[in-house]
Amino acid sequence: MTTPVLAIHGGCGAIPKAELTPELDLAARAALERALKAGYAVLEAGGAAIDAVAEAVVVMENDPVFNAGYGAALNKGGFHELDSSIMEGTTGRAGAVAGARRLRNPVLVARRLAGEADPLLLIGEAADAWAQEHGFETVDNSFFTTPSRQEALERMLERERQGTLAAAPERDKHGTVGAVALDRHGHLAAATSTGGYTAKPVGRVGDTPIIGAGTWADDRTCAVSGTGKGELFIRRALGHEIHARMLYQGTPLEEAAHAMIHTEMTALGGGAGLCAVDHEGNVTLPYNTEGMYRGWMKGEELYVAVHED
Ligand code: ASP
């Protein structure tokens, strides 16, 4: 029996250290801890990695500290389009939703889709309708809006008018939540959920619902969940690339993941981060931004962090 491992991220667009008040810091850490404990309880009870990652992501989707579910980023049209996916590493089953507007917990719908023969990925209104038909909670799109996301949208639109978009701080650009797990039976899974980036074009889909880009799991190698400039994750098939380097080159997880974030993504000029676990339970949480909400749990050990410590 393997000691279960769970690792999570709450996005690589963490508030800069200088601006992080003790209250915000505490709230973020408490939220990460809640997510870890909820997911880990599933693993401790002998549950499947895919259920543990869904559980951890639900806790973060429900917390407005993070850009996913309630408190997700607003697009340029002033509304929310939510992306999520999940994958398990034994059979390669996966499920995903993109551009959903009314799913209270997008990851739960992705989880259910992973149990279906098909479809694997549903978009927009079709995703909302499918979820409703299958008994999932749906809400009005305005449910996801918080004052701080509204302010972030206004700041980004103002930057667009002024032509200073590129200089926007990472925290206004990024956010996503994700979890990876190794269960007692040696199975891996990954799940990711996001509102995308603030002021993204209507209909834009990032890496989060794209299997092989923002989410990947294979029992032979690793489980990966990404955060950061989604277009670059898609262009590099980042999750799958880490898996491939491990499988075909024998590269250890840490080395493969760090190379993708610190060499590839940095060279492309994108803020990026990820959480990953390999089939032996090794965890890595690289990021190239100022901070990334992150943590892991293994047995009695629990770690959470926002910046470098
Ligand atoms: N990866 C997400 C996206 O591109 C956003 C983020 O993590 O910052 O939609």
Coordinates of C-alpha atoms and ligand atoms in Angstrom, one line a residue:
M1 CA 0.0 0.0 0.0
T2 CA 1.3 3.4 -1.0
T3 CA 1.3 6.4 1.4
P4 CA -1.2 8.8 -0.4
V5 CA 0.0 12.2 -1.5
L6 CA -2.0 15.2 -2.5
A7 CA -0.6 18.5 -3.9
I8 CA -2.5 21.6 -4.9
H9 CA -2.1 25.0 -6.3
G10 CA -4.3 28.1 -6.2
G11 CA -2.8 29.9 -9.1
C12 CA 0.5 31.5 -9.9
G13 CA -1.0 35.0 -9.8
A14 CA -0.5 35.4 -6.0
I15 CA -0.7 38.8 -4.5
P16 CA 2.8 40.3 -4.3
K17 CA 4.5 39.9 -0.9
A18 CA 4.5 43.6 -0.3
E19 CA 0.8 43.9 -0.7
L20 CA -0.2 40.7 1.1
T21 CA -1.8 41.8 4.4
P22 CA -1.6 39.3 7.3
E23 CA -5.4 38.8 7.0
L24 CA -5.2 37.9 3.3
D25 CA -2.2 35.7 3.9
L26 CA -4.1 33.9 6.7
A27 CA -7.2 33.5 4.6
A28 CA -5.2 32.1 1.6
R29 CA -3.3 29.6 3.8
A30 CA -6.5 28.6 5.6
A31 CA -8.2 28.0 2.3
L32 CA -5.3 25.9 1.0
E33 CA -5.3 23.9 4.2
R34 CA -9.1 23.2 4.0
A35 CA -8.7 22.0 0.4
L36 CA -5.8 19.8 1.3
K37 CA -7.6 18.2 4.2
A38 CA -10.8 17.7 2.3
G39 CA -9.0 15.9 -0.6
Y40 CA -6.7 14.0 1.7
A41 CA -9.6 12.6 3.7
V42 CA -10.8 10.9 0.6
L43 CA -7.3 9.3 0.1
E44 CA -7.0 8.3 3.7
A45 CA -10.3 6.5 3.5
G46 CA -8.9 4.4 0.6
G47 CA -10.7 6.5 -2.0
A48 CA -9.6 7.1 -5.6
A49 CA -7.2 9.8 -6.6
I50 CA -9.7 11.2 -9.1
D51 CA -12.3 11.7 -6.3
A52 CA -9.6 13.3 -4.0
V53 CA -8.6 15.9 -6.6
A54 CA -12.2 16.7 -7.4
E55 CA -12.9 17.2 -3.6
A56 CA -9.9 19.5 -3.2
V57 CA -10.8 21.6 -6.2
V58 CA -14.4 21.9 -5.1
V59 CA -13.2 23.6 -1.9
M60 CA -11.1 26.1 -3.9
E61 CA -13.9 26.7 -6.4
N62 CA -16.1 27.6 -3.5
D63 CA -13.6 30.0 -2.0
P64 CA -13.5 33.6 -3.5
V65 CA -9.7 33.8 -2.7
F66 CA -9.2 31.8 -5.9
N67 CA -10.0 32.4 -9.5
A68 CA -12.3 29.4 -10.1
G69 CA -16.1 28.9 -9.5
Y70 CA -17.3 31.5 -7.0
G71 CA -14.9 34.5 -7.3
A72 CA -13.8 33.6 -10.8
A73 CA -12.3 36.2 -13.1
L74 CA -14.6 38.3 -15.4
N75 CA -14.1 38.3 -19.2
K76 CA -14.1 41.4 -21.4
G77 CA -17.9 41.1 -21.7
G78 CA -18.2 41.4 -17.9
F79 CA -19.3 37.9 -17.3
H80 CA -17.8 34.5 -16.4
E81 CA -16.8 31.6 -18.6
L82 CA -15.5 28.7 -16.6
D83 CA -13.1 26.0 -17.7
S84 CA -12.3 22.7 -15.9
S85 CA -10.9 19.3 -16.5
I86 CA -10.0 16.1 -14.8
M87 CA -8.0 13.0 -15.7
E88 CA -7.1 9.7 -14.1
G89 CA -3.9 7.9 -14.8
T90 CA -4.9 4.3 -14.9
T91 CA -7.2 4.2 -17.9
G92 CA -6.6 7.7 -19.1
R93 CA -10.3 8.6 -18.7
A94 CA -10.9 12.3 -18.7
G95 CA -13.7 14.9 -18.6
A96 CA -13.8 18.6 -19.3
V97 CA -16.0 21.7 -19.7
A98 CA -15.1 24.9 -21.4
G99 CA -16.8 28.3 -21.4
A100 CA -19.5 27.1 -19.0
R101 CA -21.6 29.9 -17.6
R102 CA -23.8 28.4 -14.9
L103 CA -22.0 25.5 -13.3
R104 CA -21.7 26.0 -9.6
N105 CA -18.8 23.5 -9.5
P106 CA -17.4 22.9 -13.0
V107 CA -15.0 20.2 -11.7
L108 CA -17.8 18.0 -10.6
V109 CA -19.3 18.1 -14.1
A110 CA -15.8 17.3 -15.5
R111 CA -15.6 14.4 -13.0
R112 CA -18.9 13.0 -14.2
L113 CA -18.0 13.4 -17.8
A114 CA -14.8 11.3 -17.1
G115 CA -17.1 8.5 -16.2
E116 CA -19.0 8.6 -19.5
A117 CA -17.9 6.9 -22.7
D118 CA -18.4 10.2 -24.4
P119 CA -18.5 13.2 -24.7
L120 CA -15.2 14.1 -23.0
L121 CA -15.4 17.8 -23.5
L122 CA -18.5 20.0 -23.5
I123 CA -18.6 23.7 -24.2
G124 CA -20.7 26.7 -23.2
E125 CA -24.5 26.4 -23.1
A126 CA -24.3 22.7 -24.0
A127 CA -22.1 22.1 -20.9
D128 CA -24.6 24.0 -18.7
A129 CA -27.6 22.1 -20.2
W130 CA -25.9 18.7 -19.9
A131 CA -25.1 19.4 -16.3
Q132 CA -28.6 20.5 -15.5
E133 CA -30.1 17.4 -17.1
H134 CA -27.7 15.3 -15.0
G135 CA -28.8 16.9 -11.8
F136 CA -25.8 19.3 -11.2
E137 CA -26.4 22.6 -9.4
T138 CA -26.6 25.5 -11.8
V139 CA -26.6 29.2 -10.8
D140 CA -27.0 32.6 -12.4
N141 CA -23.8 33.8 -14.0
S142 CA -23.7 36.8 -11.6
F143 CA -23.4 34.3 -8.6
F144 CA -19.6 34.0 -9.4
T145 CA -19.0 37.8 -9.3
T146 CA -17.2 39.4 -6.3
P147 CA -16.3 43.1 -5.8
S148 CA -12.6 42.4 -6.1
R149 CA -13.0 40.6 -9.5
Q150 CA -15.1 43.6 -10.7
E151 CA -12.3 46.0 -9.6
A152 CA -9.7 43.8 -11.4
L153 CA -11.8 43.9 -14.6
E154 CA -12.0 47.7 -14.4
R155 CA -8.3 48.0 -13.8
M156 CA -7.6 45.7 -16.8
L157 CA -10.0 47.6 -19.1
E158 CA -8.4 50.9 -18.1
R159 CA -5.0 49.4 -18.9
E160 CA -6.3 48.4 -22.3
R161 CA -7.4 51.9 -23.0
Q162 CA -4.0 53.3 -21.8
G163 CA -2.1 50.6 -23.8
T164 CA -0.4 49.3 -20.6
L165 CA -1.9 45.8 -20.6
A166 CA 1.5 44.1 -20.7
A167 CA 2.6 45.7 -17.5
A168 CA -0.4 44.4 -15.5
P169 CA 0.5 42.6 -12.3
E170 CA 0.4 38.8 -12.4
R171 CA -2.4 38.8 -9.8
D172 CA -4.7 40.6 -12.2
K173 CA -3.8 38.2 -14.9
H174 CA -3.6 34.8 -13.4
G175 CA -5.4 32.4 -11.3
T176 CA -6.6 28.9 -11.5
V177 CA -6.9 26.1 -9.0
G178 CA -5.6 22.5 -9.4
A179 CA -4.9 19.3 -7.5
V180 CA -2.9 16.1 -8.2
A181 CA -3.0 13.0 -6.1
L182 CA -1.5 9.5 -5.7
D183 CA -3.9 7.2 -3.9
R184 CA -3.2 4.1 -1.7
H185 CA -3.5 1.9 -4.7
G186 CA -0.8 3.7 -6.7
H187 CA -3.2 5.5 -9.0
L188 CA -2.7 9.1 -10.1
A189 CA -5.2 11.8 -11.1
A190 CA -5.2 15.6 -11.8
A191 CA -7.9 18.2 -11.8
T192 CA -7.9 21.9 -12.8
S193 CA -10.5 24.7 -12.7
T194 CA -10.4 28.4 -13.7
G195 CA -12.2 31.5 -14.7
G196 CA -9.3 32.1 -17.1
Y197 CA -7.6 35.6 -17.1
T198 CA -9.3 38.9 -16.3
A199 CA -10.7 40.6 -19.4
K200 CA -10.1 37.6 -21.6
P201 CA -12.0 37.8 -24.9
V202 CA -15.4 36.3 -24.9
G203 CA -15.2 32.7 -26.0
R204 CA -11.5 32.4 -25.3
V205 CA -10.5 28.9 -24.0
G206 CA -7.3 28.4 -22.1
D207 CA -5.3 25.3 -21.2
T208 CA -7.3 24.3 -18.2
P209 CA -9.9 22.2 -20.0
I210 CA -7.4 20.9 -22.6
I211 CA -6.2 17.4 -21.7
G212 CA -2.4 17.3 -22.2
A213 CA -2.0 21.0 -21.7
G214 CA -3.2 22.2 -18.3
T215 CA -4.2 18.7 -17.0
W216 CA -2.5 15.3 -17.4
A217 CA -2.3 12.0 -15.5
D218 CA -0.7 8.7 -16.3
D219 CA 0.1 6.0 -13.7
R220 CA 3.4 5.2 -15.4
T221 CA 4.7 8.7 -14.9
C222 CA 3.0 11.6 -13.2
A223 CA -0.1 13.8 -12.7
V224 CA 0.2 17.5 -13.5
S225 CA -2.1 20.6 -13.1
G226 CA -1.0 23.9 -14.5
T227 CA -1.6 27.6 -14.0
G228 CA -0.4 30.6 -16.0
K229 CA -0.6 31.8 -19.6
G230 CA -2.8 29.1 -21.0
E231 CA -2.0 29.8 -24.6
L232 CA 1.6 28.8 -23.9
F233 CA 0.6 25.6 -22.1
I234 CA -1.4 24.6 -25.1
R235 CA 1.4 25.4 -27.5
R236 CA 3.8 23.3 -25.5
A237 CA 1.3 20.5 -24.6
L238 CA 2.9 21.1 -21.2
G239 CA 1.3 18.4 -19.0
H240 CA 1.9 15.8 -21.7
E241 CA 5.4 17.0 -22.3
I242 CA 6.4 16.4 -18.7
H243 CA 5.0 12.9 -18.9
A244 CA 6.8 12.2 -22.2
R245 CA 10.1 13.4 -20.9
M246 CA 9.7 11.1 -17.9
L247 CA 8.5 8.1 -20.0
Y248 CA 10.8 8.3 -23.0
Q249 CA 13.9 10.0 -21.6
G250 CA 13.8 8.7 -18.0
T251 CA 13.9 12.3 -16.8
P252 CA 12.9 12.7 -13.1
L253 CA 9.6 14.6 -12.5
E254 CA 11.3 17.5 -10.7
E255 CA 13.8 18.1 -13.6
A256 CA 11.1 17.7 -16.3
A257 CA 8.7 20.1 -14.5
H258 CA 11.3 22.7 -13.7
A259 CA 12.6 22.7 -17.3
M260 CA 9.1 23.3 -18.6
I261 CA 8.4 26.2 -16.2
H262 CA 11.8 27.9 -15.8
T263 CA 13.2 27.3 -19.3
E264 CA 10.4 26.8 -21.8
M265 CA 7.7 29.1 -20.3
T266 CA 10.1 31.7 -19.1
A267 CA 11.7 31.8 -22.6
L268 CA 8.2 32.3 -24.1
G269 CA 7.6 35.2 -21.7
G270 CA 4.7 33.6 -19.8
G271 CA 4.0 33.5 -16.1
A272 CA 3.5 29.9 -15.2
G273 CA 3.4 27.3 -12.5
L274 CA 2.1 23.8 -11.7
C275 CA 1.7 21.2 -9.1
A276 CA 2.7 17.6 -9.9
V277 CA 3.2 14.3 -8.3
D278 CA 4.9 11.2 -9.7
H279 CA 4.1 7.5 -9.3
E280 CA 6.5 7.3 -6.4
G281 CA 4.9 10.1 -4.5
N282 CA 7.5 12.8 -5.3
V283 CA 5.9 16.3 -5.4
T284 CA 7.1 19.4 -7.2
L285 CA 5.5 22.9 -7.3
P286 CA 7.6 25.1 -9.6
Y287 CA 6.5 28.6 -10.7
N288 CA 8.2 31.6 -12.4
T289 CA 6.0 34.3 -11.0
E290 CA 6.4 36.2 -7.6
G291 CA 4.3 33.6 -5.8
M292 CA 2.0 30.7 -6.2
Y293 CA -0.7 29.6 -3.7
R294 CA 0.4 26.0 -3.1
G295 CA 0.6 23.1 -0.7
W296 CA 0.9 19.4 -0.3
M297 CA 0.0 16.7 2.2
K298 CA 1.5 13.3 2.8
G299 CA 0.6 11.3 5.9
E300 CA 0.9 13.6 8.9
E301 CA 2.9 16.2 7.0
L302 CA 1.1 19.3 5.6
Y303 CA 2.8 22.2 3.8
V304 CA 1.3 25.4 2.5
A305 CA 3.0 28.5 1.1
V306 CA 2.3 31.6 -1.0
H307 CA 5.7 33.1 -1.7
E308 CA 9.3 31.8 -1.5
D309 CA 10.0 30.8 2.1
Ligands
ASP1 N1 -4.2 28.9 -17.1 C1 -5.4 29.8 -17.0 C2 -5.8 30.1 -18.4 O1 -5.0 30.4 -19.2 C3 -5.2 31.0 -16.2 C4 -4.2 31.0 -15.1 O2 -3.8 30.0 -14.5 O3 -3.7 32.1 -14.8 O4 -7.0 30.1 -18.5

